mmCIF file of C-alpha atoms in Angstrom:
data_model
loop_
_atom_site.group_PDB
_atom_site.id
_atom_site.type_symbol
_atom_site.label_atom_id
_atom_site.label_comp_id
_atom_site.label_asym_id
_atom_site.label_seq_id
_atom_site.Cartn_x
_atom_site.Cartn_y
_atom_site.Cartn_z
ATOM 1 C CA MET A 44 0.000 0.000 0.000
ATOM 2 C CA THR A 45 1.292 3.464 -0.860
ATOM 3 C CA THR A 46 0.796 5.881 2.017
ATOM 4 C CA VAL A 47 0.702 9.665 2.029
ATOM 5 C CA THR A 48 4.180 9.628 3.572
ATOM 6 C CA ASP A 49 5.426 7.360 0.767
ATOM 7 C CA GLN A 50 4.044 9.759 -1.815
ATOM 8 C CA LYS A 51 5.718 12.721 -0.112
ATOM 9 C CA LYS A 52 9.045 10.909 -0.057
ATOM 10 C CA LYS A 53 8.727 9.943 -3.704
ATOM 11 C CA SER A 54 7.906 13.530 -4.622
ATOM 12 C CA ALA A 55 10.850 14.806 -2.604
ATOM 13 C CA SER A 56 13.120 12.231 -4.238
ATOM 14 C CA ASN A 57 12.011 13.320 -7.701
ATOM 15 C CA LYS A 58 12.668 16.971 -6.846
ATOM 16 C CA THR A 59 16.072 16.003 -5.503
ATOM 17 C CA SER A 60 17.048 14.209 -8.710
ATOM 18 C CA LEU A 61 16.195 17.268 -10.778
ATOM 19 C CA LYS A 62 18.513 19.415 -8.641
ATOM 20 C CA ASN A 63 21.466 17.087 -8.811
ATOM 21 C CA THR A 64 22.788 17.372 -12.367
ATOM 22 C CA ASN A 65 24.548 20.707 -11.991
ATOM 23 C CA LYS A 66 25.391 20.038 -8.345
ATOM 24 C CA GLU A 67 27.262 16.849 -9.115
ATOM 25 C CA CYS A 68 29.157 18.473 -11.965
ATOM 26 C CA ASN A 69 30.287 21.218 -9.615
ATOM 27 C CA ALA A 70 31.208 18.732 -6.910
ATOM 28 C CA VAL A 71 33.506 16.799 -9.245
ATOM 29 C CA LYS A 72 35.579 19.946 -9.763
ATOM 30 C CA SER A 73 36.231 20.442 -6.064
ATOM 31 C CA PRO A 74 39.135 18.619 -4.359
ATOM 32 C CA PHE A 75 37.013 18.553 -1.193
ATOM 33 C CA SER A 76 33.685 17.483 -2.686
ATOM 34 C CA ARG A 77 30.941 15.804 -0.692
ATOM 35 C CA ARG A 78 31.168 12.726 -2.909
ATOM 36 C CA SER A 79 34.778 12.298 -1.803
ATOM 37 C CA PHE A 80 33.844 12.669 1.876
ATOM 38 C CA LEU A 81 30.720 10.542 1.701
ATOM 39 C CA GLN A 82 32.041 7.621 -0.294
ATOM 40 C CA LYS A 83 35.779 7.481 0.355
ATOM 41 C CA GLY A 84 35.928 8.236 4.053
ATOM 42 C CA LEU A 85 39.488 7.631 5.195
ATOM 43 C CA VAL A 86 40.705 6.178 1.889
ATOM 44 C CA GLY A 87 43.948 7.904 0.993
ATOM 45 C CA ALA A 88 44.011 9.937 4.193
ATOM 46 C CA SER A 89 47.597 8.951 4.891
ATOM 47 C CA THR A 90 48.653 10.775 1.738
ATOM 48 C CA VAL A 91 46.490 13.845 2.331
ATOM 49 C CA ALA A 92 48.221 16.711 4.077
ATOM 50 C CA ILE A 93 46.456 18.595 6.857
ATOM 51 C CA VAL A 94 46.401 21.807 4.900
ATOM 52 C CA GLY A 95 45.768 25.234 6.308
ATOM 53 C CA LEU A 96 44.770 24.167 9.790
ATOM 54 C CA SER A 97 46.911 26.540 11.815
ATOM 55 C CA GLY A 98 45.392 29.990 11.893
ATOM 56 C CA ASN A 99 48.813 31.329 12.928
ATOM 57 C CA LYS A 100 49.947 30.761 9.342
ATOM 58 C CA ALA A 101 46.974 32.507 7.763
ATOM 59 C CA GLN A 102 48.300 35.786 6.417
ATOM 60 C CA ALA A 103 46.136 38.638 5.188
ATOM 61 C CA SER A 104 45.404 37.597 1.618
ATOM 62 C CA GLY A 105 42.944 38.363 -1.139
ATOM 63 C CA GLY A 106 41.332 41.138 0.865
ATOM 64 C CA LEU A 107 40.862 39.037 4.013
ATOM 65 C CA THR A 108 42.494 39.870 7.317
ATOM 66 C CA LYS A 109 44.203 37.139 9.308
ATOM 67 C CA GLY A 110 41.326 37.283 11.790
ATOM 68 C CA ASP A 111 38.594 36.940 9.175
ATOM 69 C CA ALA A 112 40.427 33.995 7.629
ATOM 70 C CA ALA A 113 40.777 32.353 11.049
ATOM 71 C CA ILE A 114 37.055 32.686 11.724
ATOM 72 C CA LEU A 115 36.174 31.145 8.372
ATOM 73 C CA ARG A 116 38.645 28.307 8.888
ATOM 74 C CA PHE A 117 37.191 27.478 12.287
ATOM 75 C CA LEU A 118 33.661 27.537 10.864
ATOM 76 C CA ALA A 119 34.745 25.309 7.966
ATOM 77 C CA ALA A 120 36.104 22.802 10.492
ATOM 78 C CA ALA A 121 32.910 23.025 12.554
ATOM 79 C CA GLU A 122 30.791 22.384 9.459
ATOM 80 C CA ILE A 123 32.961 19.421 8.442
ATOM 81 C CA LEU A 124 32.403 17.928 11.882
ATOM 82 C CA GLU A 125 28.674 18.583 11.619
ATOM 83 C CA SER A 126 28.616 16.989 8.175
ATOM 84 C CA ASP A 127 30.318 13.903 9.565
ATOM 85 C CA LEU A 128 27.743 13.358 12.306
ATOM 86 C CA TRP A 129 24.791 14.120 10.044
ATOM 87 C CA GLN A 130 26.135 11.720 7.430
ATOM 88 C CA GLN A 131 26.048 8.944 10.035
ATOM 89 C CA TYR A 132 22.458 9.807 10.925
ATOM 90 C CA ASN A 133 21.449 9.894 7.272
ATOM 91 C CA GLU A 134 23.037 6.543 6.439
ATOM 92 C CA LEU A 135 20.855 4.819 9.035
ATOM 93 C CA GLY A 136 17.774 7.013 9.464
ATOM 94 C CA GLY A 137 17.565 9.395 6.529
ATOM 95 C CA ILE A 138 17.108 9.148 2.775
ATOM 96 C CA GLN A 139 20.070 7.851 0.800
ATOM 97 C CA ASP A 140 20.135 9.259 -2.715
ATOM 98 C CA SER A 141 22.415 10.920 -5.264
ATOM 99 C CA GLU A 142 22.221 14.180 -3.313
ATOM 100 C CA VAL A 143 23.393 12.599 -0.056
ATOM 101 C CA PRO A 144 24.937 9.244 -1.018
ATOM 102 C CA GLY A 145 26.360 6.703 1.395
ATOM 103 C CA GLY A 146 24.789 3.937 3.458
ATOM 104 C CA SER A 147 21.670 1.954 2.700
ATOM 105 C CA GLY A 148 19.308 2.784 5.566
ATOM 106 C CA ASN A 149 18.161 0.874 8.615
ATOM 107 C CA PRO A 150 14.380 0.348 8.489
ATOM 108 C CA ALA A 151 13.958 -0.355 12.211
ATOM 109 C CA TYR A 152 15.888 2.768 13.288
ATOM 110 C CA THR A 153 14.130 4.867 10.654
ATOM 111 C CA ALA A 154 10.780 3.668 12.003
ATOM 112 C CA ALA A 155 11.789 4.563 15.564
ATOM 113 C CA LEU A 156 12.768 8.071 14.451
ATOM 114 C CA SER A 157 9.430 8.413 12.656
ATOM 115 C CA VAL A 158 7.659 8.182 16.036
ATOM 116 C CA LEU A 159 8.936 11.729 16.600
ATOM 117 C CA ASP A 160 7.630 12.815 13.178
ATOM 118 C CA GLY A 161 6.612 10.960 10.032
ATOM 119 C CA ASP A 162 8.994 13.032 7.907
ATOM 120 C CA MET A 163 12.090 12.622 10.073
ATOM 121 C CA ASP A 164 14.004 10.806 7.323
ATOM 122 C CA GLN A 165 13.478 13.713 4.935
ATOM 123 C CA TYR A 166 14.496 16.259 7.559
ATOM 124 C CA VAL A 167 17.647 14.282 8.407
ATOM 125 C CA HIS A 168 18.524 14.106 4.707
ATOM 126 C CA ASP A 169 18.028 17.827 4.184
ATOM 127 C CA ASN A 170 19.970 18.844 7.296
ATOM 128 C CA THR A 171 22.844 16.642 6.101
ATOM 129 C CA ASP A 172 22.777 18.250 2.649
ATOM 130 C CA ASP A 173 22.770 21.735 4.197
ATOM 131 C CA GLU A 174 25.826 21.106 6.373
ATOM 132 C CA PHE A 175 27.840 19.782 3.443
ATOM 133 C CA SER A 176 26.923 22.868 1.450
ATOM 134 C CA HIS A 177 28.153 25.086 4.292
ATOM 135 C CA PHE A 178 31.666 23.686 4.555
ATOM 136 C CA GLU A 179 32.011 23.332 0.769
ATOM 137 C CA PHE A 180 31.120 26.995 0.284
ATOM 138 C CA ILE A 181 33.370 28.281 3.065
ATOM 139 C CA ASN A 182 36.323 26.225 1.826
ATOM 140 C CA ALA A 183 35.744 27.420 -1.746
ATOM 141 C CA PHE A 184 35.616 31.032 -0.539
ATOM 142 C CA LEU A 185 38.924 30.555 1.281
ATOM 143 C CA VAL A 186 40.547 29.105 -1.843
ATOM 144 C CA ALA A 187 39.242 32.012 -3.929
ATOM 145 C CA HIS A 188 41.087 34.347 -1.564
ATOM 146 C CA GLY A 189 44.371 32.450 -1.699
ATOM 147 C CA ILE A 190 43.937 30.668 1.635
ATOM 148 C CA GLN A 191 44.234 26.919 2.094
ATOM 149 C CA PRO A 192 40.932 25.156 2.821
ATOM 150 C CA VAL A 193 40.423 23.029 5.917
ATOM 151 C CA ASN A 194 40.833 19.274 5.556
ATOM 152 C CA LEU A 195 40.234 16.969 8.520
ATOM 153 C CA ASN A 196 40.463 13.692 6.598
ATOM 154 C CA PRO A 197 43.541 12.395 8.469
ATOM 155 C CA PHE A 198 41.439 12.351 11.633
ATOM 156 C CA ARG A 199 38.717 10.091 10.239
ATOM 157 C CA THR A 200 39.776 7.274 12.535
ATOM 158 C CA LEU A 201 36.719 6.585 14.719
ATOM 159 C CA PRO A 202 34.693 3.433 13.984
ATOM 160 C CA SER A 203 31.379 3.300 12.189
ATOM 161 C CA SER A 204 28.263 1.698 13.560
ATOM 162 C CA ALA A 205 28.184 -2.008 12.774
ATOM 163 C CA ALA A 206 24.401 -1.899 12.280
ATOM 164 C CA THR A 207 22.870 -2.743 8.921
ATOM 165 C CA GLY A 208 22.877 0.322 6.656
ATOM 166 C CA ALA A 209 26.059 2.062 7.836
ATOM 167 C CA GLN A 210 29.148 2.440 5.691
ATOM 168 C CA GLN A 211 32.289 0.962 7.197
ATOM 169 C CA ILE A 212 34.522 4.019 6.922
ATOM 170 C CA GLY A 213 36.476 6.178 9.339
ATOM 171 C CA ARG A 214 34.546 8.881 11.204
ATOM 172 C CA LEU A 215 35.418 12.162 12.861
ATOM 173 C CA THR A 216 32.644 12.009 15.451
ATOM 174 C CA ASN A 217 31.282 9.431 17.865
ATOM 175 C CA LEU A 218 27.485 9.044 18.066
ATOM 176 C CA MET A 219 27.599 5.878 20.127
ATOM 177 C CA GLN A 220 28.768 7.230 23.541
ATOM 178 C CA LEU A 221 27.045 10.592 23.906
ATOM 179 C CA SER A 222 26.275 12.628 27.008
ATOM 180 C CA VAL A 223 23.573 14.820 25.494
ATOM 181 C CA ASP A 224 23.070 18.198 27.153
ATOM 182 C CA THR A 225 19.377 19.158 27.126
ATOM 183 C CA SER A 226 19.635 22.452 29.032
ATOM 184 C CA TRP A 227 18.893 24.285 25.762
ATOM 185 C CA TRP A 228 15.281 23.187 26.302
ATOM 186 C CA THR A 229 14.831 25.295 29.442
ATOM 187 C CA ARG A 230 17.201 28.047 28.308
ATOM 188 C CA TYR A 231 14.870 28.999 25.467
ATOM 189 C CA ARG A 232 11.836 28.888 27.754
ATOM 190 C CA SER A 233 13.134 31.133 30.533
ATOM 191 C CA ASP A 234 12.027 34.780 30.628
ATOM 192 C CA ASN A 235 14.499 36.062 33.222
ATOM 193 C CA THR A 236 17.811 34.266 32.637
ATOM 194 C CA ASN A 237 20.429 34.227 29.893
ATOM 195 C CA PRO A 238 23.701 32.256 29.631
ATOM 196 C CA ASP A 239 25.436 35.496 28.629
ATOM 197 C CA PHE A 240 24.740 36.675 32.200
ATOM 198 C CA GLY A 241 26.300 33.529 33.664
ATOM 199 C CA ASP A 242 22.981 31.773 34.270
ATOM 200 C CA THR A 243 22.657 27.972 34.204
ATOM 201 C CA PHE A 244 19.617 25.899 33.294
ATOM 202 C CA PRO A 245 18.028 22.586 34.325
ATOM 203 C CA GLN A 246 18.122 19.601 32.004
ATOM 204 C CA ALA A 247 14.971 18.445 30.220
ATOM 205 C CA VAL A 248 16.229 14.842 30.271
ATOM 206 C CA PRO A 249 18.602 14.705 33.258
ATOM 207 C CA GLY A 250 19.747 11.158 32.627
ATOM 208 C CA LEU A 251 21.056 11.890 29.143
ATOM 209 C CA VAL A 252 23.884 14.153 30.269
ATOM 210 C CA ALA A 253 24.832 11.893 33.170
ATOM 211 C CA GLY A 254 25.880 8.830 31.160
ATOM 212 C CA GLN A 255 27.098 7.658 27.771
ATOM 213 C CA PHE A 256 24.336 6.636 25.376
ATOM 214 C CA PRO A 257 24.043 5.743 21.689
ATOM 215 C CA ALA A 258 22.085 7.983 19.317
ATOM 216 C CA ILE A 259 22.424 5.439 16.514
ATOM 217 C CA PRO A 260 22.259 1.646 16.803
ATOM 218 C CA ARG A 261 25.766 0.362 17.499
ATOM 219 C CA SER A 262 24.996 -2.995 15.881
ATOM 220 C CA ASP A 263 21.938 -5.000 14.925
ATOM 221 C CA ALA A 264 21.793 -6.175 18.544
ATOM 222 C CA ASP A 265 20.402 -2.734 19.413
ATOM 223 C CA LEU A 266 17.399 -3.471 17.191
ATOM 224 C CA ALA A 267 16.195 -6.449 19.212
ATOM 225 C CA ASP A 268 14.315 -4.589 21.964
ATOM 226 C CA ALA A 269 11.782 -2.051 20.658
ATOM 227 C CA VAL A 270 11.857 0.140 23.768
ATOM 228 C CA HIS A 271 15.659 0.264 23.761
ATOM 229 C CA LEU A 272 15.647 1.200 20.074
ATOM 230 C CA GLN A 273 13.099 3.949 20.741
ATOM 231 C CA ALA A 274 15.355 5.280 23.492
ATOM 232 C CA ILE A 275 18.170 5.485 20.927
ATOM 233 C CA ALA A 276 15.888 7.390 18.553
ATOM 234 C CA ASN A 277 14.780 9.701 21.390
ATOM 235 C CA THR A 278 18.444 10.357 22.190
ATOM 236 C CA ALA A 279 19.022 11.285 18.548
ATOM 237 C CA GLY A 280 16.036 13.629 18.575
ATOM 238 C CA PHE A 281 17.432 15.622 21.488
ATOM 239 C CA HIS A 282 20.956 15.466 20.062
ATOM 240 C CA PHE A 283 19.772 16.915 16.732
ATOM 241 C CA ALA A 284 18.506 20.016 18.523
ATOM 242 C CA MET A 285 21.557 20.235 20.784
ATOM 243 C CA ILE A 286 23.886 20.364 17.790
ATOM 244 C CA GLU A 287 21.861 22.906 15.840
ATOM 245 C CA GLN A 288 21.294 25.279 18.762
ATOM 246 C CA GLY A 289 25.069 25.443 18.977
ATOM 247 C CA GLY A 290 25.357 26.631 15.382
ATOM 248 C CA THR A 291 22.491 29.035 15.974
ATOM 249 C CA SER A 292 24.613 30.802 18.605
ATOM 250 C CA LEU A 293 28.069 30.335 17.074
ATOM 251 C CA TYR A 294 27.491 32.336 13.890
ATOM 252 C CA PRO A 295 26.186 35.547 15.490
ATOM 253 C CA SER A 296 28.817 35.261 18.213
ATOM 254 C CA LEU A 297 31.665 35.148 15.694
ATOM 255 C CA ALA A 298 30.033 37.655 13.322
ATOM 256 C CA GLN A 299 30.852 40.329 15.890
ATOM 257 C CA ARG A 300 34.562 39.703 15.287
ATOM 258 C CA VAL A 301 34.768 39.988 11.471
ATOM 259 C CA THR A 302 35.802 43.053 9.481
ATOM 260 C CA ASN A 303 35.210 42.128 5.823
ATOM 261 C CA ALA A 304 31.699 42.831 4.474
ATOM 262 C CA GLU A 305 31.554 39.589 2.453
ATOM 263 C CA VAL A 306 32.687 37.512 5.409
ATOM 264 C CA LEU A 307 30.027 39.180 7.540
ATOM 265 C CA ARG A 308 27.471 38.405 4.843
ATOM 266 C CA ILE A 309 28.510 34.744 4.860
ATOM 267 C CA LEU A 310 28.042 34.454 8.617
ATOM 268 C CA LEU A 311 24.754 36.360 8.585
ATOM 269 C CA SER A 312 23.455 34.164 5.742
ATOM 270 C CA ILE A 313 24.500 30.736 7.044
ATOM 271 C CA GLY A 314 23.694 31.389 10.702
ATOM 272 C CA PRO A 315 19.911 31.702 10.245
ATOM 273 C CA THR A 316 19.776 28.319 8.496
ATOM 274 C CA GLU A 317 21.187 26.772 11.665
ATOM 275 C CA ALA A 318 18.352 28.460 13.580
ATOM 276 C CA MET A 319 15.843 26.952 11.132
ATOM 277 C CA HIS A 320 17.321 23.521 11.771
ATOM 278 C CA PHE A 321 17.187 24.071 15.532
ATOM 279 C CA GLN A 322 13.545 25.168 15.450
ATOM 280 C CA THR A 323 12.612 22.031 13.508
ATOM 281 C CA TRP A 324 14.430 19.669 15.853
ATOM 282 C CA HIS A 325 13.214 21.501 18.950
ATOM 283 C CA ASP A 326 9.663 20.758 17.846
ATOM 284 C CA LYS A 327 10.379 17.094 17.046
ATOM 285 C CA ALA A 328 12.205 16.410 20.326
ATOM 286 C CA GLY A 329 8.994 17.280 22.139
ATOM 287 C CA ASN A 330 7.358 14.272 20.478
ATOM 288 C CA ALA A 331 9.807 11.791 22.019
ATOM 289 C CA PRO A 332 7.626 9.297 23.916
ATOM 290 C CA PRO A 333 8.189 8.937 27.669
ATOM 291 C CA LEU A 334 9.932 5.632 28.441
ATOM 292 C CA THR A 335 12.559 3.860 30.481
ATOM 293 C CA ASP A 336 15.251 2.012 28.551
ATOM 294 C CA PRO A 337 15.223 -1.565 29.898
ATOM 295 C CA THR A 338 18.920 -2.040 29.087
ATOM 296 C CA ASN A 339 20.410 0.875 30.999
ATOM 297 C CA GLY A 340 17.646 2.597 33.001
ATOM 298 C CA LEU A 341 17.740 5.841 30.986
ATOM 299 C CA ILE A 342 14.478 7.716 31.597
ATOM 300 C CA PHE A 343 12.774 9.993 29.104
ATOM 301 C CA PRO A 344 10.201 11.792 31.270
ATOM 302 C CA ASP A 345 6.791 13.115 30.337
ATOM 303 C CA LEU A 346 7.740 16.776 30.009
ATOM 304 C CA ASN A 347 4.109 17.884 30.263
ATOM 305 C CA SER A 348 3.443 16.298 33.663
ATOM 306 C CA PRO A 349 4.786 16.837 37.197
ATOM 307 C CA PRO A 350 7.512 17.099 38.317
ATOM 308 C CA PHE A 351 8.058 18.625 34.898
ATOM 309 C CA GLY A 352 5.417 20.600 32.991
ATOM 310 C CA GLY A 353 4.841 24.331 33.206
ATOM 311 C CA GLU A 354 6.529 27.023 31.173
ATOM 312 C CA LEU A 355 10.042 25.571 31.485
ATOM 313 C CA PHE A 356 9.142 22.155 30.103
ATOM 314 C CA GLN A 357 5.821 22.243 28.212
ATOM 315 C CA THR A 358 6.542 20.631 24.858
ATOM 316 C CA ASN A 359 4.653 23.030 22.581
ATOM 317 C CA LEU A 360 6.460 26.140 23.841
ATOM 318 C CA ILE A 361 9.076 26.088 21.103
ATOM 319 C CA MET A 362 9.304 29.815 20.311
ATOM 320 C CA PRO A 363 12.217 31.643 22.028
ATOM 321 C CA GLU A 364 10.751 33.186 25.155
ATOM 322 C CA PRO A 365 11.639 36.891 25.573
ATOM 323 C CA THR A 366 14.368 37.229 28.180
ATOM 324 C CA ILE A 367 17.023 39.614 29.471
ATOM 325 C CA PHE A 368 19.517 40.901 26.898
ATOM 326 C CA LEU A 369 22.623 43.132 27.096
ATOM 327 C CA ASP A 370 21.550 44.754 30.366
ATOM 328 C CA ARG A 371 18.778 44.051 32.855
ATOM 329 C CA LYS A 372 17.682 47.671 32.592
ATOM 330 C CA PHE A 373 16.238 46.960 29.132
ATOM 331 C CA PRO A 374 12.879 45.261 28.447
ATOM 332 C CA ILE A 375 13.066 41.519 27.849
ATOM 333 C CA CYS A 376 13.439 40.493 24.214
ATOM 334 C CA SER A 377 13.048 37.267 22.194
ATOM 335 C CA ILE A 378 16.595 36.429 21.116
ATOM 336 C CA VAL A 379 19.104 33.743 20.247
ATOM 337 C CA ARG A 380 21.161 32.939 23.339
ATOM 338 C CA PRO A 381 24.039 32.911 23.993
ATOM 339 C CA THR A 382 25.643 35.423 21.620
ATOM 340 C CA GLU A 383 28.571 36.582 23.751
ATOM 341 C CA THR A 384 31.565 36.792 21.421
ATOM 342 C CA LYS A 385 34.413 36.421 23.918
ATOM 343 C CA GLY A 386 35.715 32.844 23.813
ATOM 344 C CA ALA A 387 32.827 31.681 21.590
ATOM 345 C CA ALA A 388 34.841 29.295 19.410
ATOM 346 C CA MET A 389 36.713 27.666 22.276
ATOM 347 C CA GLY A 390 33.469 27.460 24.215
ATOM 348 C CA ALA A 391 31.913 25.487 21.346
ATOM 349 C CA VAL A 392 34.864 23.081 21.243
ATOM 350 C CA ASN A 393 34.756 22.529 25.014
ATOM 351 C CA PHE A 394 31.002 21.969 24.967
ATOM 352 C CA LEU A 395 31.077 19.393 22.164
ATOM 353 C CA THR A 396 34.008 17.621 23.791
ATOM 354 C CA MET A 397 32.112 17.445 27.100
ATOM 355 C CA THR A 398 29.151 15.793 25.369
ATOM 356 C CA GLY A 399 31.323 12.941 24.077
ATOM 357 C CA LEU A 400 31.079 13.826 20.392
ATOM 358 C CA PHE A 401 34.852 13.406 19.986
ATOM 359 C CA ARG A 402 35.261 10.497 22.366
ATOM 360 C CA GLY A 403 38.171 8.353 21.119
ATOM 361 C CA GLN A 404 39.814 11.076 19.045
ATOM 362 C CA SER A 405 43.572 11.590 19.091
ATOM 363 C CA PRO A 406 45.539 14.276 20.946
ATOM 364 C CA GLU A 407 46.566 15.609 17.534
ATOM 365 C CA PHE A 408 42.912 16.133 16.605
ATOM 366 C CA PHE A 409 42.259 18.125 19.765
ATOM 367 C CA ALA A 410 45.426 20.168 19.231
ATOM 368 C CA VAL A 411 44.325 21.135 15.729
ATOM 369 C CA LEU A 412 40.753 21.942 16.749
ATOM 370 C CA THR A 413 41.912 23.944 19.758
ATOM 371 C CA GLY A 414 44.360 25.892 17.595
ATOM 372 C CA LEU A 415 41.634 26.779 15.109
ATOM 373 C CA ALA A 416 39.295 27.887 17.896
ATOM 374 C CA LYS A 417 41.884 30.034 19.644
ATOM 375 C CA ASP A 418 42.801 31.729 16.367
ATOM 376 C CA ALA A 419 39.139 32.510 15.708
ATOM 377 C CA ASP A 420 38.667 33.881 19.209
ATOM 378 C CA ALA A 421 41.748 36.062 18.775
ATOM 379 C CA ALA A 422 40.229 37.841 15.756
ATOM 380 C CA HIS A 423 39.532 41.494 16.463
ATOM 381 C CA GLY A 424 36.417 42.775 14.739
ATOM 382 C CA HIS A 425 34.555 45.997 15.346
ATOM 383 C CA GLY A 426 33.268 46.585 18.846
ATOM 384 C CA ASN A 427 34.423 43.355 20.519
ATOM 385 C CA GLY A 428 36.697 45.085 22.947
ATOM 386 C CA GLY A 429 39.873 43.739 21.399
ATOM 387 C CA ASP A 430 39.816 40.742 23.731
#
């Protein structure tokens, strides 16, 4: 039987195929194309130099200051890392096609994700496509200005999921031992606190940040118990939003440090797409069914009932609640938060590291990522106090 959802997917697939002809031709011309990342993984990484990763070597070139180049290089690295994690999600729970190739899908995991929304596979596919487009564009812009693009291929050393549907290639990120922070849920619902003022926020799912949990099936053994598999899908749903709220804040935070008008335009144009992603996933996370994972005791609470519920937890309150901004003397305002620019890049690296996304990575990986972040944070744009 063909369902409405099937028809929507078929229609979306047809639209995708029409878009691909020119896209694939352009991708072939790029030394850092998505097809290379998606299908080759770590193949040839030992012969690929880590080019242009130290912001200290980025000289003013092609109209870009050293600081602007450093910000773009850090964002390119961040988008490559995002692309890596979204690729893993798409291989198992999204739509695999010529636009986002790689993997063959995992029907059981895809079905568990669909409990959060019937179109989750399409959303996962499109988010994956968007992140690849971000790093490809930023790298191409760097090359056009005589600056080496970012290449993290030598660090694709983490294992893939062994579950049916996943490619067996090296990864940059680890989705199988996550400590997912869900404080973004209450942060965007508070009307009198803001992380830029030093405020902290309660977790929506306290157990998620306290342990190490998979957001994708680690092997087909994770498919055996339906409740356990749903817990994995729920974890993914909250992780999707956690990742995208980070990008929602990172772009406006770093935009305050740039000097070049085109670089500012890039950050102001990409940043809002991250907010669109976050808004989508924020809504879907609220549909995660309450449950207790029988294999590890992880609890997903009913966020609409005591001891939760109310304005800090109610699942349909997904619009950013007006809150304090800049100074408490001003009226509250609906805003992205945080947007403090000081230490924004290093803060993002520390946060993602804390959540286990890079668990198992090498010291060399962390040295490179830290160097990129510090160089971005050292950029001196207009009005950032020269910190």
